[in-house]
Amino acid sequence: MGTLGRVIYTVGNWIRGSGQALDRIGSLLQGSHRLEEHLSRHRTLMSVFDKSPLVDKDVFVAPSASVIGDVQIGKGSSIWYGCVLRGDVNNISVGSGTNIQDNSLVHVAKTNLAGKVLPTTIGDNVTVAGHSAVIHGCTVEDEAFVGMGATLLDGAVVEKHAMVAAGSLVRENTRIPSGEVWGGNPAKFMRKLTDEEIAYISKSAENYINLAHIHAAENSKSFEEIEVERALRKKYARKDEDYDSMLGIVREIPAELILPDNVLPEKTTTRVPTTHY
Amino acid sequence: MATSISRSSRRGVASTLIRRCFAAEAALAARTEPPKPKLTVSPSPDRVKWDYRGQRQIIPLGQWLPKVAVDAYVAPNVVLAGQVTVWDGSSVWNGAVLRGDLNKITLGFCSNVQERCVVHAAWSSPTGLPFIFEFTGLPAETLIDRYVTVGAYSLLRSCTIEPECIIGQHSILMEGSLVETRSILEAGSVVPPGRRIPSGELWGGNPARFIRTLTNEETLEIPKLAVAINHLSGDYFSEFLPYSTVYLEVEKFKKSLGITV
């Protein structure tokens, strides 16, 4: 059986080799329009000359995010997919427990029309919930909430417990006082935040820290781990819980496939058996 | 470490007095003015700065695996995470992020999510946004029904978009909003939480306000736009090989570095 296995292995190798040769023939036929695939050169943490990012070990930085230049990120924070934190001409400092959500941009300015340039500072436990918020050379203090798609221009200051509503444009050097919601274009005072909403801001920051751990674990998996999980998932996908409960079987979800409880507040892992037939 | 040492020595500070582990923080404090509470950052030496694999397109979380139909075009730099279902004929264009980690995201038949959109779904906890789900009763999942065109740079969060709509570019749809069938949202519109856009109307602005009703011809154009983008995505789909040949380059690198292939 050893020789048979070897023969099959060799035949497999030949088929793969001929497949690659066919691929080369096909590329030749396609000529200059052919698709040339290369390794991804996207650098998640990129340093510009001597300015390199300083990222805490607890931080989740999504692989498609770009943290460039002089950026410091404190522990527990998360930089989600597609963000760009470009600290090339000035300093960006992100506190701990902050989450900068998908596709946001945090830039700094070297020169300003007014002349005074501040580095961007984002405090602790801030939710830049702005998928696609644009923060440019401004200061966001602790436990603030920057809504979706908000644009904060140079020198804006968002004080503690303040909220910038979705889609708003906060003009230069605007100061958003504590406990207020500002919105619109240009951003104006809308209303005051209730205590419930202030509590919600800190709770959402905490939830995101937990969520970030899951995403971090998933994104840092090696190829072997991904393949193992894929096989597990395929095996588990065929099983229907209702059918199993009718047969009286309880199948265990493999441990790798269970999300930790602290992500979804109402998620229950125990299934209540149905008895109404 | 080396750069921070050189930085502090450039300042003329005696580097012998500063121990290596404090060099980075000292340089930090010396550089930033006005003085603010020092941010203690302890970087991990294992952090990967560059991964040759790039960002994975489909990110399963726990037992949720994003499902993409066989003829749907999903651009290579899209991130689908969690419970995301991309149905037939639909397309997700470059740079979009569909993050279904808290709740479900569904992209219906022949719909498209254009470049750099972010689609997210909030969890349905009543302690979340206290004024949404108790009033509207809409599910917290994001449902984009069939023939919907979501314009570039939009942000959708826990909204329901009924069949045959056009969402303008850079629009923001907040939690619990409902865009009824055959309506158009202008570019740059911000739909506040819980807002319902009635059927057959054109809304726009920040916050979204009624502009006018749509004529019948415009209503007929809506699914045509979705189908046109579907045809376009077919071109893009056929540009990509079913399996990438990057592994050859990886093998070459590994061989040159002496790593066993």
Coordinates of C-alpha atoms in Angstrom, one line a residue:
Chain A
M1 CA 0.0 0.0 0.0
G2 CA 2.9 2.3 0.5
T3 CA 3.9 2.2 -3.1
L4 CA 0.3 2.7 -4.2
G5 CA 0.1 5.8 -2.0
R6 CA 3.3 7.1 -3.4
V7 CA 2.1 6.5 -6.9
I8 CA -1.2 8.4 -6.3
Y9 CA 0.8 11.2 -4.6
T10 CA 3.1 11.5 -7.6
V11 CA 0.2 11.5 -10.0
G12 CA -1.4 14.2 -7.9
N13 CA 1.8 16.2 -8.2
W14 CA 1.9 15.8 -12.0
I15 CA -1.7 17.0 -12.2
R16 CA -0.9 20.0 -10.2
G17 CA 2.2 20.7 -12.2
S18 CA 0.2 20.4 -15.4
G19 CA -2.4 22.7 -14.0
Q20 CA 0.2 25.3 -13.3
A21 CA 1.6 24.9 -16.8
L22 CA -1.9 25.3 -18.2
D23 CA -2.2 28.5 -16.1
R24 CA 1.0 29.8 -17.7
I25 CA -0.4 29.0 -21.2
G26 CA -3.6 30.8 -20.3
S27 CA -1.7 33.8 -19.1
L28 CA 0.3 33.8 -22.3
L29 CA -2.9 33.8 -24.3
Q30 CA -4.3 36.7 -22.3
G31 CA -1.1 38.6 -23.0
S32 CA -0.7 42.0 -21.4
H33 CA -4.2 41.9 -19.9
R34 CA -3.6 39.0 -17.8
L35 CA -4.2 39.1 -14.1
E36 CA -1.1 39.0 -12.0
E37 CA -1.8 38.3 -8.4
H38 CA 0.7 39.3 -5.8
L39 CA 0.9 39.1 -2.1
S40 CA -0.9 41.7 -0.2
R41 CA 1.5 44.6 0.6
H42 CA -0.9 46.3 2.9
R43 CA 0.9 47.2 6.0
T44 CA -1.3 47.4 9.1
L45 CA 1.2 49.2 11.2
M46 CA 3.4 51.4 9.1
S47 CA 6.1 53.7 10.2
V48 CA 7.1 56.8 8.3
F49 CA 10.8 57.2 8.7
D50 CA 11.3 57.5 12.4
K51 CA 7.7 57.8 13.4
S52 CA 6.4 54.4 14.3
P53 CA 3.1 53.5 15.9
L54 CA 3.1 52.4 19.5
V55 CA 0.2 50.1 20.0
D56 CA -0.6 48.3 23.2
K57 CA -0.7 44.6 23.2
D58 CA -4.4 44.5 24.2
V59 CA -5.5 46.5 21.2
F60 CA -7.4 44.9 18.3
V61 CA -6.1 46.4 15.1
A62 CA -8.0 45.0 12.1
P63 CA -5.7 43.8 9.4
S64 CA -7.3 46.1 6.8
A65 CA -6.8 49.1 9.0
S66 CA -3.8 51.3 8.6
V67 CA -2.1 52.8 11.6
I68 CA 0.6 55.0 10.2
G69 CA 3.2 57.2 11.8
D70 CA 3.2 58.7 15.2
V71 CA 0.2 57.0 16.8
Q72 CA -0.1 55.8 20.3
I73 CA -3.0 53.5 21.2
G74 CA -3.7 52.6 24.8
K75 CA -4.9 49.2 26.1
G76 CA -8.2 47.7 25.3
S77 CA -8.9 49.9 22.4
S78 CA -9.9 48.7 19.0
I79 CA -9.3 49.9 15.5
W80 CA -11.8 48.3 13.2
Y81 CA -11.8 47.4 9.6
G82 CA -10.7 49.8 7.0
C83 CA -9.7 52.6 9.4
V84 CA -6.9 54.9 8.6
L85 CA -5.1 56.6 11.5
R86 CA -2.5 58.7 9.7
G87 CA -0.2 60.3 12.2
D88 CA 2.5 61.3 9.6
V89 CA 2.8 65.0 10.2
N90 CA 1.7 65.2 13.8
N91 CA 0.8 63.0 16.7
I92 CA -2.3 60.9 17.3
S93 CA -3.0 59.5 20.7
V94 CA -5.8 57.2 21.3
G95 CA -6.7 56.4 24.9
S96 CA -7.6 53.1 26.4
G97 CA -10.9 51.3 25.9
T98 CA -11.7 53.5 22.9
N99 CA -13.1 52.1 19.8
I100 CA -12.6 53.6 16.4
Q101 CA -15.1 51.9 14.2
D102 CA -15.0 50.8 10.6
N103 CA -13.8 53.0 7.8
S104 CA -13.1 56.0 10.1
L105 CA -10.3 58.4 9.4
V106 CA -8.2 60.0 12.0
H107 CA -5.9 62.5 10.5
V108 CA -3.7 65.3 11.8
A109 CA -2.8 68.6 10.3
K110 CA 0.6 70.1 9.9
T111 CA -0.4 73.5 9.1
N112 CA -3.7 75.1 9.5
L113 CA -5.3 78.2 8.0
A114 CA -5.4 79.7 11.5
G115 CA -1.8 78.6 12.2
K116 CA -2.3 76.8 15.4
V117 CA -2.1 73.1 15.1
L118 CA -3.0 70.6 17.7
P119 CA -2.3 66.9 17.7
T120 CA -5.3 64.7 17.7
T121 CA -6.1 63.3 21.1
I122 CA -8.8 60.8 21.7
G123 CA -9.4 60.0 25.3
D124 CA -10.4 56.8 27.1
N125 CA -13.6 54.9 26.5
V126 CA -14.6 57.1 23.5
T127 CA -16.8 55.5 21.0
V128 CA -16.1 56.8 17.6
A129 CA -19.2 55.0 16.6
G130 CA -18.8 56.8 13.4
H131 CA -18.5 54.2 10.9
S132 CA -16.7 56.6 8.5
A133 CA -16.2 59.4 10.9
V134 CA -13.5 61.8 9.9
I135 CA -11.5 63.3 12.8
H136 CA -9.0 65.8 11.7
G137 CA -6.7 67.4 14.2
C138 CA -9.1 67.7 17.1
T139 CA -9.4 66.6 20.7
V140 CA -12.1 64.1 21.9
E141 CA -12.2 63.7 25.6
D142 CA -13.0 60.7 27.6
E143 CA -16.3 58.9 27.2
A144 CA -17.5 61.0 24.4
F145 CA -19.5 59.6 21.5
V146 CA -18.8 60.6 17.9
G147 CA -21.8 59.5 15.8
M148 CA -21.7 57.8 12.4
G149 CA -20.3 59.7 9.5
A150 CA -19.5 62.8 11.6
T151 CA -16.8 65.0 10.4
L152 CA -14.8 66.9 13.0
L153 CA -12.5 69.5 11.6
D154 CA -9.4 71.1 13.0
G155 CA -9.3 72.2 16.5
A156 CA -12.7 70.9 17.5
V157 CA -13.0 69.8 21.1
V158 CA -15.6 67.3 22.2
E159 CA -15.8 67.3 25.9
K160 CA -16.5 64.5 28.2
H161 CA -19.9 62.8 27.9
A162 CA -20.8 64.8 24.8
M163 CA -22.2 63.4 21.7
V164 CA -21.8 64.4 18.1
A165 CA -24.8 63.3 16.2
A166 CA -24.6 61.3 13.0
G167 CA -23.7 63.0 9.8
S168 CA -22.8 66.3 11.5
L169 CA -20.0 68.6 10.5
V170 CA -18.3 70.1 13.4
R171 CA -16.5 73.2 12.2
E172 CA -13.0 74.4 13.2
N173 CA -12.4 75.2 16.8
T174 CA -15.9 74.4 17.9
R175 CA -16.1 73.3 21.5
I176 CA -18.9 70.9 22.3
P177 CA -19.6 71.2 26.0
S178 CA -20.1 68.2 28.3
G179 CA -23.4 66.4 28.3
E180 CA -24.8 67.9 25.1
V181 CA -25.7 66.6 21.7
W182 CA -24.6 68.6 18.8
G183 CA -25.5 67.9 15.2
G184 CA -26.2 69.1 11.8
N185 CA -24.1 70.9 9.3
P186 CA -22.6 73.1 10.7
A187 CA -23.0 71.5 14.1
K188 CA -25.2 73.3 16.5
F189 CA -26.6 72.5 19.9
M190 CA -29.5 70.1 19.6
R191 CA -30.3 68.9 23.0
K192 CA -28.9 67.7 26.3
L193 CA -28.1 64.1 26.9
T194 CA -30.1 62.2 29.4
D195 CA -28.3 60.2 32.1
E196 CA -29.5 57.0 30.5
E197 CA -27.8 57.9 27.3
I198 CA -24.6 58.8 29.1
A199 CA -24.6 55.4 30.8
Y200 CA -25.3 53.9 27.4
I201 CA -22.1 55.5 26.0
S202 CA -19.9 53.8 28.6
K203 CA -21.7 50.6 28.2
S204 CA -21.3 50.5 24.5
A205 CA -17.6 51.2 24.8
E206 CA -17.3 48.2 27.2
N207 CA -19.3 46.0 24.8
Y208 CA -17.0 46.9 22.0
I209 CA -14.0 45.9 24.1
N210 CA -15.5 42.5 24.4
L211 CA -16.4 42.3 20.7
A212 CA -12.9 43.4 19.8
H213 CA -11.4 40.4 21.6
I214 CA -13.5 38.1 19.5
H215 CA -12.5 39.8 16.3
A216 CA -8.9 39.9 17.3
A217 CA -8.9 36.2 18.0
E218 CA -10.5 35.4 14.7
N219 CA -8.3 37.6 12.6
S220 CA -5.1 36.3 14.1
K221 CA -5.8 32.7 13.3
S222 CA -3.2 30.8 11.3
F223 CA -4.1 28.9 8.2
E224 CA -4.3 25.6 9.9
E225 CA -6.7 26.8 12.5
I226 CA -8.9 28.3 9.8
E227 CA -9.0 25.1 7.9
V228 CA -9.8 23.1 11.1
E229 CA -12.6 25.4 11.9
R230 CA -14.0 25.3 8.4
A231 CA -14.2 21.5 8.6
L232 CA -15.9 21.7 12.0
R233 CA -18.4 24.2 10.7
K234 CA -19.2 22.1 7.7
K235 CA -19.8 19.2 9.9
Y236 CA -21.9 21.1 12.3
A237 CA -23.9 22.9 9.6
R238 CA -25.8 19.8 8.5
K239 CA -27.2 19.3 11.9
D240 CA -30.6 20.8 12.6
E241 CA -31.4 21.4 16.2
D242 CA -35.1 20.9 15.9
Y243 CA -34.7 17.5 14.3
D244 CA -32.2 16.5 16.9
S245 CA -34.5 17.5 19.7
M246 CA -37.3 15.5 18.2
L247 CA -35.1 12.4 18.2
G248 CA -34.1 13.2 21.7
I249 CA -30.4 13.8 20.8
V250 CA -28.4 16.7 22.1
R251 CA -25.4 17.5 20.0
E252 CA -22.8 19.7 21.5
I253 CA -21.6 22.7 19.6
P254 CA -17.8 22.4 19.3
A255 CA -16.2 24.7 21.7
E256 CA -14.4 26.7 18.9
L257 CA -17.7 27.6 17.5
I258 CA -19.3 29.2 20.5
L259 CA -19.1 32.9 21.0
P260 CA -18.4 34.1 24.6
D261 CA -21.5 35.2 26.4
N262 CA -20.5 38.7 27.1
V263 CA -20.9 39.9 23.5
L264 CA -24.6 39.6 23.1
P265 CA -26.4 40.6 26.3
E266 CA -29.4 38.4 25.6
K267 CA -27.7 35.4 24.1
T268 CA -28.6 32.2 25.8
T269 CA -26.5 29.1 25.2
T270 CA -29.0 26.6 26.7
R271 CA -31.8 25.6 24.4
V272 CA -35.2 25.2 26.0
P273 CA -36.7 22.0 24.7
T274 CA -40.1 22.4 23.1
T275 CA -42.8 20.2 24.3
H276 CA -45.8 21.3 22.2
Y277 CA -46.3 18.9 19.4
Chain B
M1 CA 13.4 50.8 20.6
A2 CA 16.4 52.0 18.6
T3 CA 14.6 54.9 17.2
S4 CA 13.4 56.1 20.5
I5 CA 16.9 55.8 21.9
S6 CA 18.3 57.9 19.1
R7 CA 15.5 60.4 19.6
S8 CA 16.3 60.9 23.3
S9 CA 20.0 61.1 22.6
R10 CA 19.4 63.7 20.0
R11 CA 17.8 65.8 22.7
G12 CA 21.1 65.7 24.5
V13 CA 19.6 63.7 27.4
A14 CA 22.2 61.4 28.8
S15 CA 21.0 58.1 27.5
T16 CA 23.0 56.3 30.2
L17 CA 20.7 57.8 32.9
I18 CA 17.5 56.5 31.1
R19 CA 17.0 52.8 31.3
R20 CA 15.9 51.1 28.0
C21 CA 12.4 50.3 29.1
F22 CA 11.6 53.9 29.9
A23 CA 13.2 55.4 26.9
A24 CA 10.0 55.4 24.8
E25 CA 7.9 57.0 27.4
A26 CA 10.4 59.6 28.3
A27 CA 10.7 60.6 24.6
L28 CA 6.9 60.7 24.5
A29 CA 6.6 63.0 27.5
A30 CA 9.4 65.2 26.2
R31 CA 7.8 65.6 22.9
T32 CA 4.2 66.2 23.7
E33 CA 3.2 69.6 25.0
P34 CA 1.1 70.7 26.7
P35 CA 1.6 68.0 29.3
K36 CA -1.3 65.6 29.5
P37 CA -1.7 62.4 31.6
K38 CA 0.9 60.0 30.3
L39 CA -0.5 57.2 28.2
T40 CA 1.1 54.1 29.3
V41 CA 1.4 51.8 26.3
S42 CA 3.0 48.4 26.6
P43 CA 3.4 47.1 23.1
S44 CA 3.6 43.4 22.5
P45 CA 6.6 42.2 20.7
D46 CA 4.6 39.6 18.7
R47 CA 2.3 42.2 17.1
V48 CA 2.3 41.6 13.4
K49 CA 2.9 44.7 11.4
W50 CA 2.4 43.2 8.0
D51 CA 0.6 40.0 7.2
Y52 CA 1.3 38.7 3.7
R53 CA -2.2 37.2 3.6
G54 CA -3.8 40.6 3.9
Q55 CA -7.3 40.9 5.3
R56 CA -9.5 37.9 5.0
Q57 CA -12.7 38.6 3.1
I58 CA -15.0 36.3 5.0
I59 CA -14.5 36.3 8.7
P60 CA -16.5 33.7 10.6
L61 CA -17.3 34.5 14.2
G62 CA -18.2 31.5 16.3
Q63 CA -20.7 29.5 14.4
W64 CA -21.7 32.3 12.1
L65 CA -20.2 32.0 8.6
P66 CA -21.0 34.8 6.1
K67 CA -22.7 33.2 3.1
V68 CA -22.1 34.6 -0.4
A69 CA -24.2 33.3 -3.3
V70 CA -22.3 31.8 -6.2
D71 CA -22.9 34.5 -8.7
A72 CA -22.6 37.4 -6.3
Y73 CA -19.6 39.7 -6.7
V74 CA -17.8 40.6 -3.6
A75 CA -14.7 42.7 -4.1
P76 CA -11.5 41.4 -2.6
N77 CA -11.1 44.2 -0.1
V78 CA -14.6 43.8 1.4
V79 CA -14.9 42.5 4.9
L80 CA -17.8 40.3 5.6
A81 CA -17.9 39.3 9.3
G82 CA -20.4 37.3 11.3
Q83 CA -24.0 36.8 10.1
V84 CA -24.0 38.2 6.7
T85 CA -25.9 36.7 3.7
V86 CA -25.3 38.0 0.3
W87 CA -28.0 36.6 -2.0
D88 CA -27.9 35.9 -5.7
G89 CA -27.0 38.5 -8.2
S90 CA -26.0 41.1 -5.6
S91 CA -22.7 42.8 -5.4
V92 CA -20.6 44.3 -2.7
W93 CA -18.1 46.8 -4.0
N94 CA -14.6 47.8 -3.0
G95 CA -13.9 48.7 0.6
A96 CA -17.3 47.9 2.0
V97 CA -17.5 46.5 5.5
L98 CA -20.5 44.4 6.3
R99 CA -20.2 43.6 10.0
G100 CA -22.9 41.3 11.2
D101 CA -21.3 40.5 14.5
L102 CA -24.2 41.6 16.7
N103 CA -27.1 40.9 14.4
K104 CA -27.9 39.6 11.0
I105 CA -27.3 41.4 7.7
T106 CA -29.1 40.3 4.6
L107 CA -28.4 41.7 1.1
G108 CA -31.3 40.7 -1.1
F109 CA -31.5 39.5 -4.7
C110 CA -29.8 41.8 -7.3
S111 CA -29.0 44.5 -4.7
N112 CA -25.7 46.2 -4.4
V113 CA -23.7 47.8 -1.7
Q114 CA -21.4 50.2 -3.4
E115 CA -17.9 51.3 -2.5
R116 CA -16.8 51.9 1.0
C117 CA -20.2 51.4 2.7
V118 CA -20.4 50.3 6.2
V119 CA -23.3 48.1 7.1
H120 CA -23.7 47.2 10.7
A121 CA -26.4 45.9 12.9
A122 CA -27.0 46.7 16.5
W123 CA -28.0 44.1 19.0
S124 CA -31.6 44.2 20.0
S125 CA -31.2 45.0 23.7
P126 CA -33.8 47.4 25.1
T127 CA -31.0 48.9 27.2
G128 CA -29.3 49.9 24.0
L129 CA -31.1 52.8 22.4
P130 CA -34.1 53.2 24.6
F131 CA -36.2 54.9 22.1
I132 CA -36.1 52.6 19.1
F133 CA -37.2 49.1 19.3
E134 CA -39.9 49.6 21.8
F135 CA -41.6 52.0 19.5
T136 CA -41.0 50.7 16.0
G137 CA -41.0 47.1 16.8
L138 CA -38.7 46.6 13.8
P139 CA -36.1 43.9 14.2
A140 CA -32.6 45.0 14.9
E141 CA -31.2 43.2 12.0
T142 CA -30.2 45.0 8.8
L143 CA -32.3 43.8 5.9
I144 CA -31.6 45.1 2.4
D145 CA -34.3 43.6 0.2
R146 CA -34.2 42.9 -3.5
Y147 CA -33.2 45.5 -6.2
V148 CA -31.8 48.0 -3.8
T149 CA -28.9 50.2 -4.7
V150 CA -27.0 51.5 -1.7
G151 CA -24.9 54.3 -2.9
A152 CA -21.2 54.7 -2.2
Y153 CA -19.9 55.7 1.3
S154 CA -23.2 55.1 3.0
L155 CA -23.6 53.9 6.5
L156 CA -26.4 51.6 7.3
R157 CA -27.1 50.5 10.8
S158 CA -30.0 48.2 11.9
C159 CA -32.2 49.5 9.1
T160 CA -34.7 47.8 6.9
I161 CA -34.8 48.7 3.2
E162 CA -37.7 47.3 1.4
P163 CA -37.5 46.2 -2.3
E164 CA -36.6 48.5 -5.1
C165 CA -35.1 51.5 -3.4
I166 CA -32.2 53.7 -4.1
I167 CA -30.1 55.0 -1.2
G168 CA -28.0 58.0 -2.3
Q169 CA -24.3 58.3 -1.8
H170 CA -22.9 59.1 1.6
S171 CA -26.2 58.7 3.3
I172 CA -26.6 57.6 6.8
L173 CA -29.4 55.4 7.9
M174 CA -29.6 55.1 11.6
E175 CA -31.1 52.4 13.9
G176 CA -34.6 51.3 13.3
S177 CA -35.2 53.3 10.1
L178 CA -37.4 51.9 7.4
V179 CA -37.2 52.8 3.8
E180 CA -40.3 51.7 2.1
T181 CA -40.5 50.2 -1.3
R182 CA -39.8 52.3 -4.4
S183 CA -38.4 55.3 -2.6
I184 CA -35.3 57.2 -3.3
L185 CA -33.0 58.8 -0.7
E186 CA -30.9 61.7 -2.0
A187 CA -27.2 61.7 -1.6
G188 CA -26.0 62.9 1.8
S189 CA -29.2 62.3 3.6
V190 CA -29.2 61.4 7.2
V191 CA -32.2 59.4 8.3
P192 CA -32.7 59.7 12.1
P193 CA -33.4 56.7 14.2
G194 CA -36.8 55.2 13.7
R195 CA -37.7 57.3 10.7
R196 CA -39.9 55.7 8.1
I197 CA -39.5 56.9 4.5
P198 CA -42.9 56.3 2.9
S199 CA -43.3 54.4 -0.3
G200 CA -42.7 56.2 -3.7
E201 CA -41.2 59.4 -2.3
L202 CA -37.9 61.3 -2.6
W203 CA -36.4 62.3 0.7
G204 CA -33.2 64.0 1.4
G205 CA -31.2 66.3 3.7
N206 CA -29.9 66.2 7.2
P207 CA -32.2 65.2 8.9
A208 CA -34.0 63.6 6.0
R209 CA -37.1 65.6 4.9
F210 CA -39.7 65.0 2.3
I211 CA -38.8 66.5 -1.1
R212 CA -41.4 65.3 -3.6
T213 CA -43.1 62.2 -4.7
L214 CA -41.6 60.2 -7.5
T215 CA -43.1 60.0 -10.9
N216 CA -44.0 56.6 -12.4
E217 CA -41.1 56.7 -14.8
E218 CA -38.6 57.3 -12.0
T219 CA -40.2 54.4 -10.1
L220 CA -39.7 52.1 -13.1
E221 CA -36.0 53.2 -13.3
I222 CA -35.1 51.9 -9.8
P223 CA -35.0 48.2 -10.5
K224 CA -33.4 49.0 -13.9
L225 CA -30.5 50.6 -12.1
A226 CA -30.0 47.6 -9.8
V227 CA -30.0 45.3 -12.8
A228 CA -27.5 47.5 -14.6
I229 CA -25.2 47.3 -11.7
N230 CA -25.7 43.6 -11.6
H231 CA -24.5 43.4 -15.2
L232 CA -21.5 45.5 -14.3
S233 CA -20.7 43.3 -11.4
G234 CA -20.7 40.3 -13.8
D235 CA -17.8 41.9 -15.7
Y236 CA -15.9 42.3 -12.4
F237 CA -16.8 38.8 -11.4
S238 CA -15.3 37.3 -14.5
E239 CA -12.1 39.2 -13.9
F240 CA -11.2 37.0 -10.9
L241 CA -9.9 33.5 -11.1
P242 CA -11.7 31.0 -9.0
Y243 CA -8.6 30.3 -7.1
S244 CA -5.8 32.7 -6.7
T245 CA -2.3 31.8 -7.9
V246 CA -0.6 33.8 -5.1
Y247 CA 0.4 30.6 -3.4
L248 CA 3.2 30.2 -6.0
E249 CA 4.7 33.4 -4.9
V250 CA 4.4 32.4 -1.3
E251 CA 6.1 29.1 -2.0
K252 CA 8.9 30.9 -3.8
F253 CA 9.4 33.2 -0.8
K254 CA 9.4 30.4 1.6
K255 CA 11.8 28.4 -0.4
S256 CA 14.2 31.4 -0.6
L257 CA 13.9 31.9 3.2
G258 CA 14.5 28.2 3.8
I259 CA 11.1 27.6 5.4
T260 CA 9.8 24.2 4.5
V261 CA 6.9 24.4 2.0

